[in-house]
DNA sequence: CTGTGTGCAAATGTTTTGCATTCGC
DNA sequence: GCGAATGCAAAACATTTGCACACAG
């Protein structure tokens, strides 16, 4: 299993250090869109000298070559995702959990984009997960968002 | 012109303080999606004692009642938008400028959302503006993003 | 008058940076 | 061996918080 990861790194021109292999594997295994610190905490038992700044540096390298995507959802910290297939994200306004959902086809009118050279799009849906619907107002929205059209 | 702003604030249950009026007017006038500090810098000449923390507090109030939208585009600081009509954003990967574009119709399959209570969606398109296409590699991407499917 | 909003300073939390050492290739 | 990556400490930055005073309604 390490093999696939090592090859992926090399194929993208990155040196396969143990930290990078470990981090990419962890990120490919998880589907909860962890933050840099989440990843650091998860890996520390297995690799007690792993520095948080190395996690950041590694995530930056992986993002630069396209193996990882950074998500900024306005929670104060960024989340990371190593799942390649294009998808949208569904965020719970109560507890902040993020799950992957299929990407609706985006009919992007070239006229919209004007003279921009178009690269890609990101779609995020917001709503309330079952548990947060139940616990009603117990948990306030993370970083206030009550309505907001756009 | 101040009148419309004052009424908008009251209609949403907010006290119409000079700071709130000034800030909402500035934000409604601008189309460049300024950050809290951009706004503070713009307003300081007109209101020399305006505190940055007041800008943040005010933006939070305005966001809470839906008069303002906060955008987290992964630049390290958030941007704000007071234009109500639903729209998507088009971000230049070179210089970071953000413009409003029409929102493509999102065919959101209810099954996708599972048991979430759906609230709203955000769509961001990325690309290169004409000027950054020209100056090719002069300016690196803000906070590295070269490809990235999702 | 009452309670919310403001200004100021200090704290918080995340992400970045500088630099010596280690290690992949 | 060479250059890139790591670990550690310190810095930088945006944002939040605590609290006394001011002011909108």
PDB file of N, CA and C in Angstrom, chain B residues 53-137:
ATOM      1  N   UNK B  53     -11.161  46.270  15.408  1.00  0.00           N
ATOM      2  CA  UNK B  53     -12.037  45.284  16.056  1.00  0.00           C
ATOM      3  C   UNK B  53     -13.500  45.663  15.875  1.00  0.00           C
ATOM      4  N   UNK B  54     -13.777  46.943  15.732  1.00  0.00           N
ATOM      5  CA  UNK B  54     -15.149  47.371  15.449  1.00  0.00           C
ATOM      6  C   UNK B  54     -15.547  46.960  14.044  1.00  0.00           C
ATOM      7  N   UNK B  55     -14.608  47.059  13.115  1.00  0.00           N
ATOM      8  CA  UNK B  55     -14.894  46.604  11.760  1.00  0.00           C
ATOM      9  C   UNK B  55     -15.273  45.128  11.789  1.00  0.00           C
ATOM     10  N   UNK B  56     -14.499  44.344  12.500  1.00  0.00           N
ATOM     11  CA  UNK B  56     -14.815  42.917  12.591  1.00  0.00           C
ATOM     12  C   UNK B  56     -16.167  42.694  13.247  1.00  0.00           C
ATOM     13  N   UNK B  57     -16.417  43.396  14.363  1.00  0.00           N
ATOM     14  CA  UNK B  57     -17.681  43.217  15.070  1.00  0.00           C
ATOM     15  C   UNK B  57     -18.850  43.614  14.178  1.00  0.00           C
ATOM     16  N   UNK B  58     -18.676  44.702  13.460  1.00  0.00           N
ATOM     17  CA  UNK B  58     -19.739  45.192  12.592  1.00  0.00           C
ATOM     18  C   UNK B  58     -19.997  44.229  11.448  1.00  0.00           C
ATOM     19  N   UNK B  59     -18.933  43.743  10.837  1.00  0.00           N
ATOM     20  CA  UNK B  59     -19.110  42.796   9.743  1.00  0.00           C
ATOM     21  C   UNK B  59     -19.817  41.545  10.250  1.00  0.00           C
ATOM     22  N   UNK B  60     -19.501  41.154  11.479  1.00  0.00           N
ATOM     23  CA  UNK B  60     -20.155  39.963  12.008  1.00  0.00           C
ATOM     24  C   UNK B  60     -21.650  40.192  12.190  1.00  0.00           C
ATOM     25  N   UNK B  61     -22.011  41.369  12.709  1.00  0.00           N
ATOM     26  CA  UNK B  61     -23.431  41.687  12.858  1.00  0.00           C
ATOM     27  C   UNK B  61     -24.123  41.704  11.509  1.00  0.00           C
ATOM     28  N   UNK B  62     -23.495  42.366  10.555  1.00  0.00           N
ATOM     29  CA  UNK B  62     -24.104  42.477   9.229  1.00  0.00           C
ATOM     30  C   UNK B  62     -24.248  41.104   8.593  1.00  0.00           C
ATOM     31  N   UNK B  63     -23.262  40.259   8.826  1.00  0.00           N
ATOM     32  CA  UNK B  63     -23.350  38.922   8.259  1.00  0.00           C
ATOM     33  C   UNK B  63     -24.463  38.119   8.939  1.00  0.00           C
ATOM     34  N   UNK B  64     -24.545  38.267  10.239  1.00  0.00           N
ATOM     35  CA  UNK B  64     -25.544  37.509  10.992  1.00  0.00           C
ATOM     36  C   UNK B  64     -26.955  37.770  10.492  1.00  0.00           C
ATOM     37  N   UNK B  65     -27.261  39.023  10.137  1.00  0.00           N
ATOM     38  CA  UNK B  65     -28.605  39.336   9.664  1.00  0.00           C
ATOM     39  C   UNK B  65     -28.737  39.192   8.156  1.00  0.00           C
ATOM     40  N   UNK B  66     -27.652  38.846   7.487  1.00  0.00           N
ATOM     41  CA  UNK B  66     -27.746  38.562   6.057  1.00  0.00           C
ATOM     42  C   UNK B  66     -27.504  39.755   5.152  1.00  0.00           C
ATOM     43  N   UNK B  67     -27.035  40.859   5.703  1.00  0.00           N
ATOM     44  CA  UNK B  67     -26.751  42.027   4.856  1.00  0.00           C
ATOM     45  C   UNK B  67     -25.394  41.911   4.182  1.00  0.00           C
ATOM     46  N   UNK B  68     -24.568  41.020   4.686  1.00  0.00           N
ATOM     47  CA  UNK B  68     -23.208  40.891   4.178  1.00  0.00           C
ATOM     48  C   UNK B  68     -22.825  39.424   4.129  1.00  0.00           C
ATOM     49  N   UNK B  69     -22.009  39.077   3.163  1.00  0.00           N
ATOM     50  CA  UNK B  69     -21.537  37.704   3.015  1.00  0.00           C
ATOM     51  C   UNK B  69     -20.035  37.658   3.183  1.00  0.00           C
ATOM     52  N   UNK B  70     -19.575  36.695   3.939  1.00  0.00           N
ATOM     53  CA  UNK B  70     -18.132  36.531   4.113  1.00  0.00           C
ATOM     54  C   UNK B  70     -17.606  35.488   3.140  1.00  0.00           C
ATOM     55  N   UNK B  71     -16.527  35.805   2.453  1.00  0.00           N
ATOM     56  CA  UNK B  71     -15.922  34.877   1.501  1.00  0.00           C
ATOM     57  C   UNK B  71     -14.576  34.406   2.016  1.00  0.00           C
ATOM     58  N   UNK B  72     -14.398  33.107   2.088  1.00  0.00           N
ATOM     59  CA  UNK B  72     -13.098  32.544   2.459  1.00  0.00           C
ATOM     60  C   UNK B  72     -12.518  31.874   1.239  1.00  0.00           C
ATOM     61  N   UNK B  73     -11.592  32.539   0.607  1.00  0.00           N
ATOM     62  CA  UNK B  73     -11.068  32.020  -0.651  1.00  0.00           C
ATOM     63  C   UNK B  73      -9.686  31.416  -0.490  1.00  0.00           C
ATOM     64  N   UNK B  74      -9.244  31.265   0.736  1.00  0.00           N
ATOM     65  CA  UNK B  74      -7.958  30.631   0.966  1.00  0.00           C
ATOM     66  C   UNK B  74      -6.785  31.552   0.788  1.00  0.00           C
ATOM     67  N   UNK B  75      -7.000  32.835   1.056  1.00  0.00           N
ATOM     68  CA  UNK B  75      -5.899  33.786   0.932  1.00  0.00           C
ATOM     69  C   UNK B  75      -5.315  34.131   2.289  1.00  0.00           C
ATOM     70  N   UNK B  76      -5.853  33.549   3.341  1.00  0.00           N
ATOM     71  CA  UNK B  76      -5.370  33.857   4.670  1.00  0.00           C
ATOM     72  C   UNK B  76      -6.222  34.895   5.370  1.00  0.00           C
ATOM     73  N   UNK B  77      -6.929  35.689   4.590  1.00  0.00           N
ATOM     74  CA  UNK B  77      -7.840  36.655   5.201  1.00  0.00           C
ATOM     75  C   UNK B  77      -9.161  36.532   4.456  1.00  0.00           C
ATOM     76  N   UNK B  78     -10.235  36.931   5.108  1.00  0.00           N
ATOM     77  CA  UNK B  78     -11.540  36.795   4.478  1.00  0.00           C
ATOM     78  C   UNK B  78     -11.915  38.079   3.753  1.00  0.00           C
ATOM     79  N   UNK B  79     -12.795  37.939   2.795  1.00  0.00           N
ATOM     80  CA  UNK B  79     -13.298  39.083   2.054  1.00  0.00           C
ATOM     81  C   UNK B  79     -14.779  39.215   2.322  1.00  0.00           C
ATOM     82  N   UNK B  80     -15.314  40.407   2.025  1.00  0.00           N
ATOM     83  CA  UNK B  80     -16.727  40.657   2.312  1.00  0.00           C
ATOM     84  C   UNK B  80     -17.426  41.231   1.096  1.00  0.00           C
ATOM     85  N   UNK B  81     -18.718  40.962   1.023  1.00  0.00           N
ATOM     86  CA  UNK B  81     -19.522  41.262  -0.146  1.00  0.00           C
ATOM     87  C   UNK B  81     -20.907  41.664   0.354  1.00  0.00           C
ATOM     88  N   UNK B  82     -21.397  42.813  -0.083  1.00  0.00           N
ATOM     89  CA  UNK B  82     -22.718  43.251   0.375  1.00  0.00           C
ATOM     90  C   UNK B  82     -23.722  43.297  -0.763  1.00  0.00           C
ATOM     91  N   UNK B  83     -23.456  42.559  -1.833  1.00  0.00           N
ATOM     92  CA  UNK B  83     -24.362  42.592  -2.960  1.00  0.00           C
ATOM     93  C   UNK B  83     -25.290  41.390  -2.890  1.00  0.00           C
ATOM     94  N   UNK B  84     -26.573  41.699  -2.753  1.00  0.00           N
ATOM     95  CA  UNK B  84     -27.539  40.696  -2.328  1.00  0.00           C
ATOM     96  C   UNK B  84     -27.863  39.645  -3.393  1.00  0.00           C
ATOM     97  N   UNK B  85     -28.014  40.073  -4.641  1.00  0.00           N
ATOM     98  CA  UNK B  85     -28.438  39.131  -5.671  1.00  0.00           C
ATOM     99  C   UNK B  85     -27.494  37.929  -5.699  1.00  0.00           C
ATOM    100  N   UNK B  86     -28.060  36.723  -5.782  1.00  0.00           N
ATOM    101  CA  UNK B  86     -27.217  35.530  -5.789  1.00  0.00           C
ATOM    102  C   UNK B  86     -26.258  35.558  -6.975  1.00  0.00           C
ATOM    103  N   UNK B  87     -25.008  35.261  -6.708  1.00  0.00           N
ATOM    104  CA  UNK B  87     -24.017  35.240  -7.782  1.00  0.00           C
ATOM    105  C   UNK B  87     -22.867  34.331  -7.401  1.00  0.00           C
ATOM    106  N   UNK B  88     -22.093  33.967  -8.416  1.00  0.00           N
ATOM    107  CA  UNK B  88     -20.886  33.184  -8.160  1.00  0.00           C
ATOM    108  C   UNK B  88     -19.696  34.140  -8.179  1.00  0.00           C
ATOM    109  N   UNK B  89     -18.527  33.650  -7.811  1.00  0.00           N
ATOM    110  CA  UNK B  89     -17.328  34.480  -7.847  1.00  0.00           C
ATOM    111  C   UNK B  89     -16.302  33.891  -8.786  1.00  0.00           C
ATOM    112  N   UNK B  90     -15.575  34.788  -9.430  1.00  0.00           N
ATOM    113  CA  UNK B  90     -14.522  34.398 -10.354  1.00  0.00           C
ATOM    114  C   UNK B  90     -13.217  34.978  -9.823  1.00  0.00           C
ATOM    115  N   UNK B  91     -12.286  34.094  -9.487  1.00  0.00           N
ATOM    116  CA  UNK B  91     -11.061  34.503  -8.812  1.00  0.00           C
ATOM    117  C   UNK B  91      -9.876  34.313  -9.744  1.00  0.00           C
ATOM    118  N   UNK B  92      -9.021  35.325  -9.822  1.00  0.00           N
ATOM    119  CA  UNK B  92      -7.803  35.185 -10.627  1.00  0.00           C
ATOM    120  C   UNK B  92      -6.723  34.486  -9.825  1.00  0.00           C
ATOM    121  N   UNK B  93      -6.192  33.408 -10.371  1.00  0.00           N
ATOM    122  CA  UNK B  93      -5.160  32.621  -9.686  1.00  0.00           C
ATOM    123  C   UNK B  93      -3.835  33.366  -9.651  1.00  0.00           C
ATOM    124  N   UNK B  94      -3.702  34.408 -10.474  1.00  0.00           N
ATOM    125  CA  UNK B  94      -2.466  35.169 -10.473  1.00  0.00           C
ATOM    126  C   UNK B  94      -2.494  36.266  -9.420  1.00  0.00           C
ATOM    127  N   UNK B  95      -3.379  37.249  -9.601  1.00  0.00           N
ATOM    128  CA  UNK B  95      -3.344  38.432  -8.742  1.00  0.00           C
ATOM    129  C   UNK B  95      -4.370  38.377  -7.625  1.00  0.00           C
ATOM    130  N   UNK B  96      -5.255  37.389  -7.638  1.00  0.00           N
ATOM    131  CA  UNK B  96      -6.198  37.256  -6.543  1.00  0.00           C
ATOM    132  C   UNK B  96      -7.446  38.108  -6.668  1.00  0.00           C
ATOM    133  N   UNK B  97      -7.575  38.908  -7.713  1.00  0.00           N
ATOM    134  CA  UNK B  97      -8.784  39.732  -7.848  1.00  0.00           C
ATOM    135  C   UNK B  97     -10.020  38.848  -7.947  1.00  0.00           C
ATOM    136  N   UNK B  98     -11.112  39.367  -7.436  1.00  0.00           N
ATOM    137  CA  UNK B  98     -12.356  38.602  -7.385  1.00  0.00           C
ATOM    138  C   UNK B  98     -13.441  39.403  -8.069  1.00  0.00           C
ATOM    139  N   UNK B  99     -14.145  38.809  -9.019  1.00  0.00           N
ATOM    140  CA  UNK B  99     -15.285  39.509  -9.578  1.00  0.00           C
ATOM    141  C   UNK B  99     -16.537  38.668  -9.491  1.00  0.00           C
ATOM    142  N   UNK B 100     -17.675  39.356  -9.536  1.00  0.00           N
ATOM    143  CA  UNK B 100     -18.947  38.665  -9.482  1.00  0.00           C
ATOM    144  C   UNK B 100     -19.313  38.190 -10.874  1.00  0.00           C
ATOM    145  N   UNK B 101     -19.880  37.006 -10.963  1.00  0.00           N
ATOM    146  CA  UNK B 101     -20.387  36.496 -12.233  1.00  0.00           C
ATOM    147  C   UNK B 101     -21.729  35.836 -11.962  1.00  0.00           C
ATOM    148  N   UNK B 102     -22.547  35.682 -13.008  1.00  0.00           N
ATOM    149  CA  UNK B 102     -23.856  35.061 -12.801  1.00  0.00           C
ATOM    150  C   UNK B 102     -23.705  33.654 -12.248  1.00  0.00           C
ATOM    151  N   UNK B 103     -24.655  33.277 -11.446  1.00  0.00           N
ATOM    152  CA  UNK B 103     -24.622  31.948 -10.838  1.00  0.00           C
ATOM    153  C   UNK B 103     -25.211  30.941 -11.809  1.00  0.00           C
ATOM    154  N   UNK B 104     -24.440  29.925 -12.222  1.00  0.00           N
ATOM    155  CA  UNK B 104     -25.022  28.914 -13.089  1.00  0.00           C
ATOM    156  C   UNK B 104     -26.099  28.169 -12.313  1.00  0.00           C
ATOM    157  N   UNK B 105     -27.161  27.777 -12.981  1.00  0.00           N
ATOM    158  CA  UNK B 105     -28.206  27.024 -12.279  1.00  0.00           C
ATOM    159  C   UNK B 105     -27.615  25.736 -11.721  1.00  0.00           C
ATOM    160  N   UNK B 106     -27.823  25.492 -10.438  1.00  0.00           N
ATOM    161  CA  UNK B 106     -27.281  24.300  -9.791  1.00  0.00           C
ATOM    162  C   UNK B 106     -28.378  23.254  -9.687  1.00  0.00           C
ATOM    163  N   UNK B 107     -28.237  22.213 -10.487  1.00  0.00           N
ATOM    164  CA  UNK B 107     -29.211  21.128 -10.377  1.00  0.00           C
ATOM    165  C   UNK B 107     -28.823  20.279  -9.179  1.00  0.00           C
ATOM    166  N   UNK B 108     -29.399  20.585  -8.037  1.00  0.00           N
ATOM    167  CA  UNK B 108     -29.010  19.886  -6.821  1.00  0.00           C
ATOM    168  C   UNK B 108     -29.950  18.726  -6.567  1.00  0.00           C
ATOM    169  N   UNK B 109     -29.417  17.533  -6.757  1.00  0.00           N
ATOM    170  CA  UNK B 109     -30.216  16.331  -6.554  1.00  0.00           C
ATOM    171  C   UNK B 109     -30.447  16.126  -5.055  1.00  0.00           C
ATOM    172  N   UNK B 110     -31.713  16.090  -4.617  1.00  0.00           N
ATOM    173  CA  UNK B 110     -31.996  15.934  -3.188  1.00  0.00           C
ATOM    174  C   UNK B 110     -31.347  14.684  -2.603  1.00  0.00           C
ATOM    175  N   UNK B 111     -31.200  13.678  -3.427  1.00  0.00           N
ATOM    176  CA  UNK B 111     -30.600  12.438  -2.933  1.00  0.00           C
ATOM    177  C   UNK B 111     -29.139  12.659  -2.523  1.00  0.00           C
ATOM    178  N   UNK B 112     -28.494  13.540  -3.247  1.00  0.00           N
ATOM    179  CA  UNK B 112     -27.111  13.911  -2.933  1.00  0.00           C
ATOM    180  C   UNK B 112     -26.968  14.344  -1.493  1.00  0.00           C
ATOM    181  N   UNK B 113     -27.923  15.169  -1.104  1.00  0.00           N
ATOM    182  CA  UNK B 113     -27.853  15.859   0.163  1.00  0.00           C
ATOM    183  C   UNK B 113     -28.220  14.919   1.296  1.00  0.00           C
ATOM    184  N   UNK B 114     -28.764  13.753   0.921  1.00  0.00           N
ATOM    185  CA  UNK B 114     -29.089  12.747   1.915  1.00  0.00           C
ATOM    186  C   UNK B 114     -30.044  13.321   2.930  1.00  0.00           C
ATOM    187  N   UNK B 115     -29.742  13.150   4.196  1.00  0.00           N
ATOM    188  CA  UNK B 115     -30.654  13.604   5.234  1.00  0.00           C
ATOM    189  C   UNK B 115     -30.312  15.008   5.731  1.00  0.00           C
ATOM    190  N   UNK B 116     -29.422  15.690   5.023  1.00  0.00           N
ATOM    191  CA  UNK B 116     -29.144  17.088   5.361  1.00  0.00           C
ATOM    192  C   UNK B 116     -30.367  17.951   5.055  1.00  0.00           C
ATOM    193  N   UNK B 117     -30.592  18.967   5.860  1.00  0.00           N
ATOM    194  CA  UNK B 117     -31.552  19.992   5.476  1.00  0.00           C
ATOM    195  C   UNK B 117     -30.780  21.047   4.704  1.00  0.00           C
ATOM    196  N   UNK B 118     -31.041  21.129   3.422  1.00  0.00           N
ATOM    197  CA  UNK B 118     -30.242  21.972   2.540  1.00  0.00           C
ATOM    198  C   UNK B 118     -30.513  23.452   2.792  1.00  0.00           C
ATOM    199  N   UNK B 119     -29.453  24.269   2.787  1.00  0.00           N
ATOM    200  CA  UNK B 119     -29.632  25.704   3.013  1.00  0.00           C
ATOM    201  C   UNK B 119     -29.300  26.518   1.753  1.00  0.00           C
ATOM    202  N   UNK B 120     -28.055  26.470   1.332  1.00  0.00           N
ATOM    203  CA  UNK B 120     -27.660  27.250   0.150  1.00  0.00           C
ATOM    204  C   UNK B 120     -26.308  26.744  -0.341  1.00  0.00           C
ATOM    205  N   UNK B 121     -25.876  27.256  -1.476  1.00  0.00           N
ATOM    206  CA  UNK B 121     -24.609  26.816  -2.060  1.00  0.00           C
ATOM    207  C   UNK B 121     -23.724  28.006  -2.408  1.00  0.00           C
ATOM    208  N   UNK B 122     -22.452  27.729  -2.525  1.00  0.00           N
ATOM    209  CA  UNK B 122     -21.491  28.735  -2.957  1.00  0.00           C
ATOM    210  C   UNK B 122     -20.694  28.170  -4.119  1.00  0.00           C
ATOM    211  N   UNK B 123     -20.538  28.964  -5.142  1.00  0.00           N
ATOM    212  CA  UNK B 123     -19.788  28.539  -6.318  1.00  0.00           C
ATOM    213  C   UNK B 123     -18.650  29.528  -6.585  1.00  0.00           C
ATOM    214  N   UNK B 124     -17.448  29.021  -6.713  1.00  0.00           N
ATOM    215  CA  UNK B 124     -16.295  29.857  -7.036  1.00  0.00           C
ATOM    216  C   UNK B 124     -15.587  29.292  -8.250  1.00  0.00           C
ATOM    217  N   UNK B 125     -15.380  30.119  -9.256  1.00  0.00           N
ATOM    218  CA  UNK B 125     -14.612  29.718 -10.433  1.00  0.00           C
ATOM    219  C   UNK B 125     -13.216  30.295 -10.331  1.00  0.00           C
ATOM    220  N   UNK B 126     -12.226  29.537 -10.773  1.00  0.00           N
ATOM    221  CA  UNK B 126     -10.849  30.022 -10.781  1.00  0.00           C
ATOM    222  C   UNK B 126     -10.331  30.096 -12.210  1.00  0.00           C
ATOM    223  N   UNK B 127      -9.469  31.044 -12.455  1.00  0.00           N
ATOM    224  CA  UNK B 127      -8.895  31.199 -13.785  1.00  0.00           C
ATOM    225  C   UNK B 127      -7.820  32.273 -13.747  1.00  0.00           C
ATOM    226  N   UNK B 128      -7.405  32.712 -14.924  1.00  0.00           N
ATOM    227  CA  UNK B 128      -6.362  33.734 -14.998  1.00  0.00           C
ATOM    228  C   UNK B 128      -6.917  34.959 -15.708  1.00  0.00           C
ATOM    229  N   UNK B 129      -6.774  36.110 -15.083  1.00  0.00           N
ATOM    230  CA  UNK B 129      -7.286  37.333 -15.685  1.00  0.00           C
ATOM    231  C   UNK B 129      -6.369  37.730 -16.848  1.00  0.00           C
ATOM    232  N   UNK B 130      -6.859  38.584 -17.742  1.00  0.00           N
ATOM    233  CA  UNK B 130      -6.087  38.938 -18.933  1.00  0.00           C
ATOM    234  C   UNK B 130      -4.681  39.434 -18.582  1.00  0.00           C
ATOM    235  N   UNK B 131      -4.585  40.279 -17.582  1.00  0.00           N
ATOM    236  CA  UNK B 131      -3.286  40.843 -17.241  1.00  0.00           C
ATOM    237  C   UNK B 131      -2.319  39.760 -16.747  1.00  0.00           C
ATOM    238  N   UNK B 132      -2.839  38.826 -15.962  1.00  0.00           N
ATOM    239  CA  UNK B 132      -1.965  37.775 -15.441  1.00  0.00           C
ATOM    240  C   UNK B 132      -1.625  36.754 -16.521  1.00  0.00           C
ATOM    241  N   UNK B 133      -2.502  36.585 -17.511  1.00  0.00           N
ATOM    242  CA  UNK B 133      -2.144  35.728 -18.643  1.00  0.00           C
ATOM    243  C   UNK B 133      -0.948  36.328 -19.371  1.00  0.00           C
ATOM    244  N   UNK B 134      -1.001  37.652 -19.528  1.00  0.00           N
ATOM    245  CA  UNK B 134       0.071  38.350 -20.237  1.00  0.00           C
ATOM    246  C   UNK B 134       1.386  38.236 -19.485  1.00  0.00           C
ATOM    247  N   UNK B 135       1.369  38.602 -18.210  1.00  0.00           N
ATOM    248  CA  UNK B 135       2.619  38.600 -17.448  1.00  0.00           C
ATOM    249  C   UNK B 135       3.005  37.194 -17.022  1.00  0.00           C
ATOM    250  N   UNK B 136       2.421  36.224 -17.687  1.00  0.00           N
ATOM    251  CA  UNK B 136       2.806  34.820 -17.581  1.00  0.00           C
ATOM    252  C   UNK B 136       3.209  34.389 -16.176  1.00  0.00           C
ATOM    253  N   UNK B 137       4.493  34.192 -15.964  1.00  0.00           N
ATOM    254  CA  UNK B 137       4.952  33.622 -14.709  1.00  0.00           C
ATOM    255  C   UNK B 137       5.469  34.668 -13.720  1.00  0.00           C
TER     256      UNK B 137
END
